[in-house]
Short mmCIF file of C-alpha atoms and ligand atoms in Angstrom, two decimals:
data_model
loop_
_atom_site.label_atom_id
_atom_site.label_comp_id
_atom_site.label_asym_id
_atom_site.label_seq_id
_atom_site.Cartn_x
_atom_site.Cartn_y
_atom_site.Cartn_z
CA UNK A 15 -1.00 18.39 2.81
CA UNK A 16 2.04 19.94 2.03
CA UNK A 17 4.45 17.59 3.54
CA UNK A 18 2.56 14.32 1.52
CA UNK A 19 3.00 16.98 -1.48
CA UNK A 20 6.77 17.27 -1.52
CA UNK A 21 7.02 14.00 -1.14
CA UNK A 22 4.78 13.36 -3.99
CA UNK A 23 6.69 16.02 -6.18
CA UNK A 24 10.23 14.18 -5.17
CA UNK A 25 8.59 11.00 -6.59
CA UNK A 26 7.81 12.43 -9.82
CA UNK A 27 11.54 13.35 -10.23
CA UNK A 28 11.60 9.55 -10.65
CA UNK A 29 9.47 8.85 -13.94
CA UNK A 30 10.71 8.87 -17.02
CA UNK A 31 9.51 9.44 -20.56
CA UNK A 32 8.62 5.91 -21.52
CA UNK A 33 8.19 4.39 -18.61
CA UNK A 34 5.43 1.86 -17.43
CA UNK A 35 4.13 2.83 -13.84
CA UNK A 36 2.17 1.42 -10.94
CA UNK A 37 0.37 4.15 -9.00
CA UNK A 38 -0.62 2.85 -5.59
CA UNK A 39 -3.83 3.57 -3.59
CA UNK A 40 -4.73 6.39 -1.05
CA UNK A 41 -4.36 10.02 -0.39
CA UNK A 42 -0.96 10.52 -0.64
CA UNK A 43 -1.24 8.66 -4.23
CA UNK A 44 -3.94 10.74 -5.35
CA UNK A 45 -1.87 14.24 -4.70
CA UNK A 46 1.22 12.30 -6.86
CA UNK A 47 -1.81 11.48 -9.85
CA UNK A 48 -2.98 15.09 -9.45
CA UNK A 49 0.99 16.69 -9.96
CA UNK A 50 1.67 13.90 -12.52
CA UNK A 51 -1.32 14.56 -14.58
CA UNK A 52 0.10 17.67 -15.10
CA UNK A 53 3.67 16.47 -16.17
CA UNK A 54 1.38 13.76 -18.42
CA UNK A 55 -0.84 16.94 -20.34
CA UNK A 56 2.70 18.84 -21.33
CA UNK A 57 4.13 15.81 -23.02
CA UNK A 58 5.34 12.75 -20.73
CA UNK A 59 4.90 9.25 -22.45
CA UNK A 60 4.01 6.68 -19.77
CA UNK A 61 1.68 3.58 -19.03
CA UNK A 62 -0.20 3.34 -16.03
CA UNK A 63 -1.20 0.69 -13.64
CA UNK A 64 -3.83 1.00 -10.63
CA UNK A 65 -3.76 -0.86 -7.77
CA UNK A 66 -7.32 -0.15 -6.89
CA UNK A 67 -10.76 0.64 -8.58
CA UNK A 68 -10.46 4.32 -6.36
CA UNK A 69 -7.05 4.61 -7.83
CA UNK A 70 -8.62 3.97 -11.53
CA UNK A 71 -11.46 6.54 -11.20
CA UNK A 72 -9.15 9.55 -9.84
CA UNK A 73 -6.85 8.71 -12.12
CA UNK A 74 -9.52 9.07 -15.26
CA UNK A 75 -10.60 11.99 -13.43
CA UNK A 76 -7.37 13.79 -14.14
CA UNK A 77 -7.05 12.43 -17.67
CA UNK A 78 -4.41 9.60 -17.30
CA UNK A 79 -5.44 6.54 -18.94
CA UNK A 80 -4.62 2.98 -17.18
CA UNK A 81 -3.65 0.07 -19.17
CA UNK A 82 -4.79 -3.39 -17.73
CA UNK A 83 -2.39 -5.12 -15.44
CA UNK A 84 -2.05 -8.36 -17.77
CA UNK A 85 -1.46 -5.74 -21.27
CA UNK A 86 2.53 -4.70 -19.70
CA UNK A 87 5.16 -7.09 -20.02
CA UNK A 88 6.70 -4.81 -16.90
CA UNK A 89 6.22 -2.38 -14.56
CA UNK A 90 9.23 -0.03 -13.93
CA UNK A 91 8.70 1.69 -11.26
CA UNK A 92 5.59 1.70 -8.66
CA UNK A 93 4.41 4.70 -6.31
CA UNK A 94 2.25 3.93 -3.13
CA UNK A 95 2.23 5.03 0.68
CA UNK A 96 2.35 3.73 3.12
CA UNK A 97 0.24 3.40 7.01
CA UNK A 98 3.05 2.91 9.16
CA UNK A 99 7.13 2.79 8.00
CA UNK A 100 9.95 1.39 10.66
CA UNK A 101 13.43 2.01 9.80
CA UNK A 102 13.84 -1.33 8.02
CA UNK A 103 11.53 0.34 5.18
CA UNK A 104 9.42 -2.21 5.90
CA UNK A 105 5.30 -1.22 6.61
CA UNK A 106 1.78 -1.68 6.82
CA UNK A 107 -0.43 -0.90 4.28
CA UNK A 108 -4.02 -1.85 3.84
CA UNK A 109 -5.60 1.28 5.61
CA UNK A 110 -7.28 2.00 2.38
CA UNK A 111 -8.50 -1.55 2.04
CA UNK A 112 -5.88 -1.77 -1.63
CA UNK A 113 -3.42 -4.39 0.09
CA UNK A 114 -3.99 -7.33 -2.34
CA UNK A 115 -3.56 -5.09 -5.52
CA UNK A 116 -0.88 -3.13 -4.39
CA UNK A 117 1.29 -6.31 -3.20
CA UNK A 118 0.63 -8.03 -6.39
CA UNK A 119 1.77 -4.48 -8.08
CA UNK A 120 4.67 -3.94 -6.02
CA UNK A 121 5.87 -7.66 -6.41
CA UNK A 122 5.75 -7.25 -9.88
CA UNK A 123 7.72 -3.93 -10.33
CA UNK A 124 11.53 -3.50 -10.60
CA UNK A 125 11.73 -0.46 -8.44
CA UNK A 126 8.95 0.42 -5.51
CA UNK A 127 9.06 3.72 -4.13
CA UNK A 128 6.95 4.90 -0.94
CA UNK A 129 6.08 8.28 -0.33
CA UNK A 130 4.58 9.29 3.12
CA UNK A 131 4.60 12.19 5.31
CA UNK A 132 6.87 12.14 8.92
CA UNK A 133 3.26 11.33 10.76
CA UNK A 134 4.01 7.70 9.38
CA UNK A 135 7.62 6.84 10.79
CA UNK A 136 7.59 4.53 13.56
CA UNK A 137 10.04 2.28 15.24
CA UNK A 138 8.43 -0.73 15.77
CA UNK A 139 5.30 -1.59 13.12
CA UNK A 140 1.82 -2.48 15.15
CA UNK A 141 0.32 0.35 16.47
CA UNK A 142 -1.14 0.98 13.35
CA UNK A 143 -3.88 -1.88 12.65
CA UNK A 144 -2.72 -4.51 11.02
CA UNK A 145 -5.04 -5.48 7.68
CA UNK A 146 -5.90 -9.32 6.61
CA UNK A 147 -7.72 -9.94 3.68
CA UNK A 148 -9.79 -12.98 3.92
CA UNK A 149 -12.14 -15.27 1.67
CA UNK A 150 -15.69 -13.95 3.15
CA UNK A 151 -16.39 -18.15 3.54
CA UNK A 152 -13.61 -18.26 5.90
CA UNK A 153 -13.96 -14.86 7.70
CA UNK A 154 -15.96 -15.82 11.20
CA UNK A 155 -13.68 -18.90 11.70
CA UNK A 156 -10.18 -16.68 11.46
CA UNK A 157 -11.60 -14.03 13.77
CA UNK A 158 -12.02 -16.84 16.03
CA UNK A 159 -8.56 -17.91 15.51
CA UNK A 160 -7.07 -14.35 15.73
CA UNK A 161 -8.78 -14.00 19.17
CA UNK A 162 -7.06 -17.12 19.99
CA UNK A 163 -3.75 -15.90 18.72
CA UNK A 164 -4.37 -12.37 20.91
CA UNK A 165 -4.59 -10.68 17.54
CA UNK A 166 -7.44 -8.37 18.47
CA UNK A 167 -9.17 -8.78 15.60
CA UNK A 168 -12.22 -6.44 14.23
CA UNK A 169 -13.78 -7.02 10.53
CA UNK A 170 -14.02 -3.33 8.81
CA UNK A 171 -17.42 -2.51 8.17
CA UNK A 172 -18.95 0.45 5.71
CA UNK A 173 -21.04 1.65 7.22
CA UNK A 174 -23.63 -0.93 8.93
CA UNK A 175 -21.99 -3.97 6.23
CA UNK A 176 -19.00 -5.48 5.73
CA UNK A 177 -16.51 -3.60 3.68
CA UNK A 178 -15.70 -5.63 0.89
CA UNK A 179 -12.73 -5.30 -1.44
CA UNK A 180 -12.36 -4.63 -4.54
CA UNK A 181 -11.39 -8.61 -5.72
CA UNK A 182 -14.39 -9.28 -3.34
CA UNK A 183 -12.86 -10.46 0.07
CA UNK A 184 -13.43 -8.51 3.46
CA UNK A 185 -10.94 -6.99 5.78
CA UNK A 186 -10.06 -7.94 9.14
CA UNK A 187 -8.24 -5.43 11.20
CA UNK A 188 -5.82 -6.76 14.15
CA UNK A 189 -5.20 -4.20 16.56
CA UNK A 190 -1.71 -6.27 17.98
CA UNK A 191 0.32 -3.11 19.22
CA UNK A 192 4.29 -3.53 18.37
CA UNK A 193 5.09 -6.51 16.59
CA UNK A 194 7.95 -8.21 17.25
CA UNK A 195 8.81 -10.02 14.06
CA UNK A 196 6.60 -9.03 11.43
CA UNK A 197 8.03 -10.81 8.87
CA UNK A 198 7.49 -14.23 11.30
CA UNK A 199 4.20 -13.07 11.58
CA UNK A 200 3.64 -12.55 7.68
CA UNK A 201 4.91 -16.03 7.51
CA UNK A 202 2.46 -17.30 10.22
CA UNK A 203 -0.47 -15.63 8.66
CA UNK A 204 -0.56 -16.76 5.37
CA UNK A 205 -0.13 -20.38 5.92
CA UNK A 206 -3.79 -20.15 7.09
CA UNK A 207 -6.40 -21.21 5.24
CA UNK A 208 -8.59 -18.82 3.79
CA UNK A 209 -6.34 -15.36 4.55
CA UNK A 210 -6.04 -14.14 1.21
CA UNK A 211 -2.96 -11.43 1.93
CA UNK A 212 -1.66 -9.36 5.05
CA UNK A 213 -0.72 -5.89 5.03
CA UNK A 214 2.66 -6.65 6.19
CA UNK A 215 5.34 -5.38 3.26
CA UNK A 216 8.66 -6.81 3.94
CA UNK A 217 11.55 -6.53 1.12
CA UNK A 218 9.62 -4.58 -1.32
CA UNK A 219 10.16 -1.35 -0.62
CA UNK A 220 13.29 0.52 -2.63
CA UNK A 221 12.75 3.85 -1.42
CA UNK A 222 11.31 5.75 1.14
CA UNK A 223 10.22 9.81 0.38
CA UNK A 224 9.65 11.37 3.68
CA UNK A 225 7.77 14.52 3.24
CA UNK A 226 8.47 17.76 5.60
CA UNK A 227 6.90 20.71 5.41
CA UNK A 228 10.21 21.95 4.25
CA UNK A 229 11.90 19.34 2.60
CA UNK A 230 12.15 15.75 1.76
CA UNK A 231 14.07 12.81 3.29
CA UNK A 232 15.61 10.20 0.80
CA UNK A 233 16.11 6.83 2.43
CA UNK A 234 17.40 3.64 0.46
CA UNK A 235 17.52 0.41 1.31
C1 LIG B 301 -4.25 1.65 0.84
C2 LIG B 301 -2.93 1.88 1.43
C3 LIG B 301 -2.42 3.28 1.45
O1 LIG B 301 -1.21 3.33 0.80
C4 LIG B 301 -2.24 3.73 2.86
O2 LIG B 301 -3.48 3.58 3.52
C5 LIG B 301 -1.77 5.18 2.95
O3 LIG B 301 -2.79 6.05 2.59
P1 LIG B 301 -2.67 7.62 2.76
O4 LIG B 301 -1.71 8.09 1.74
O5 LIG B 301 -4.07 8.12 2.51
O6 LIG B 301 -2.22 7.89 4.17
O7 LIG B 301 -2.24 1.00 1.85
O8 LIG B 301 -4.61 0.30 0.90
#
């Protein structure tokens, strides 16, 4: 807790009055809305974004208001962790079931910063399970194919049904261990039909907050 909330209180630093920004999806994200809210009720001017109907809701919750994606010309800066970070600032995201949002977010913002605690750093990305969102139509034929391409694939469920996201797609988790070359694989993936987006973000990451329990860890690209 305190390690994703000094990196959460580094990111802040970050916003300025006036700015438009794109708050990402998960815990880490939630503990950013909660100190920014604050920041937000003594005076600071800014737009939001949400990358994800849970995003939206704890947002309201703590009084910040977010605009609709299509209303902002641009997005300055967005804020999101991360599952798993190599040292390429490249990662996998998707644990929270956001991935299609958040890309779409992230693609469309001039800066992206990442905030995660140490517990995230790896140095090769896999171990964590990879997420594919997929067109429900197409979902029992690609976790055919996955098994063919040793992707060890499971569909997420909630509870007893299949976890659907928030566009409406399901979620199919490959358990690969280390990848190789994940942006060869992001490649691979999305020439197949029916694979809506993969949780693979290469080249979109700025910067990466590292929260301690002491301190916080800058990293650039
Ligand atoms: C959601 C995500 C999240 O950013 C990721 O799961 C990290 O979440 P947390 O901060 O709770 O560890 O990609 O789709």
């Amino acid at each position: 807790m305190t390690k994703k909330l000094n990196a959460a209180k580094k990111a802040i630093e970050y916003i300025r009055d006036g700015m438009t920004v794109g708050l990402g999806t998960g815990s880490t994200v939630e503990i950013m809305i909660e100190e920014l809210s604050k920041k937000v009720k003594s005076g600071l001017n800014i737009k939001c974004i949400s990358t994800s109907n849970r995003t939206t809701n704890f947002a309201n919750k703590f009084g910040i208001i977010i605009y609709e994606f299509d209303s902002v010309a641009k997005i300055d800066l967005t804020i999101d962790g991360a599952d798993e970070v190599d040292p390429y600032l490249r990662g996998i995201k998707g644990g929270g079931g956001a991935l299609l949002y958040e890309k779409i977010v992230a693609y469309n913002s001039e800066k992206n910063i990442w905030i995660v605690d140490d517990s995230k750093l790896v140095n090769k990305l896999g171990n964590f399970p990879l997420p594919v969102e997929v067109v429900p139509f197409a979902a029992r034929k690609l976790l055919v194919r996955f098994e063919q391409m040793r992707l060890k694939p499971i569909i997420r469920k909630s509870g007893n049904k299949n976890f659907i996201t928030d566009s409406g797609h399901f979620i199919i988790d490959c358990h690969i261990g280390e990848i190789d070359d994940p942006k060869e694989l992001e490649k691979e993936l999305k020439m197949i039909p029916g694979i809506v987006e993969v949780g693979l973000f290469i080249d979109i990451t700025d910067l990466l907050l590292i929260g301690y329990s002491d301190r916080v860890e800058v990293i650039e690209k």
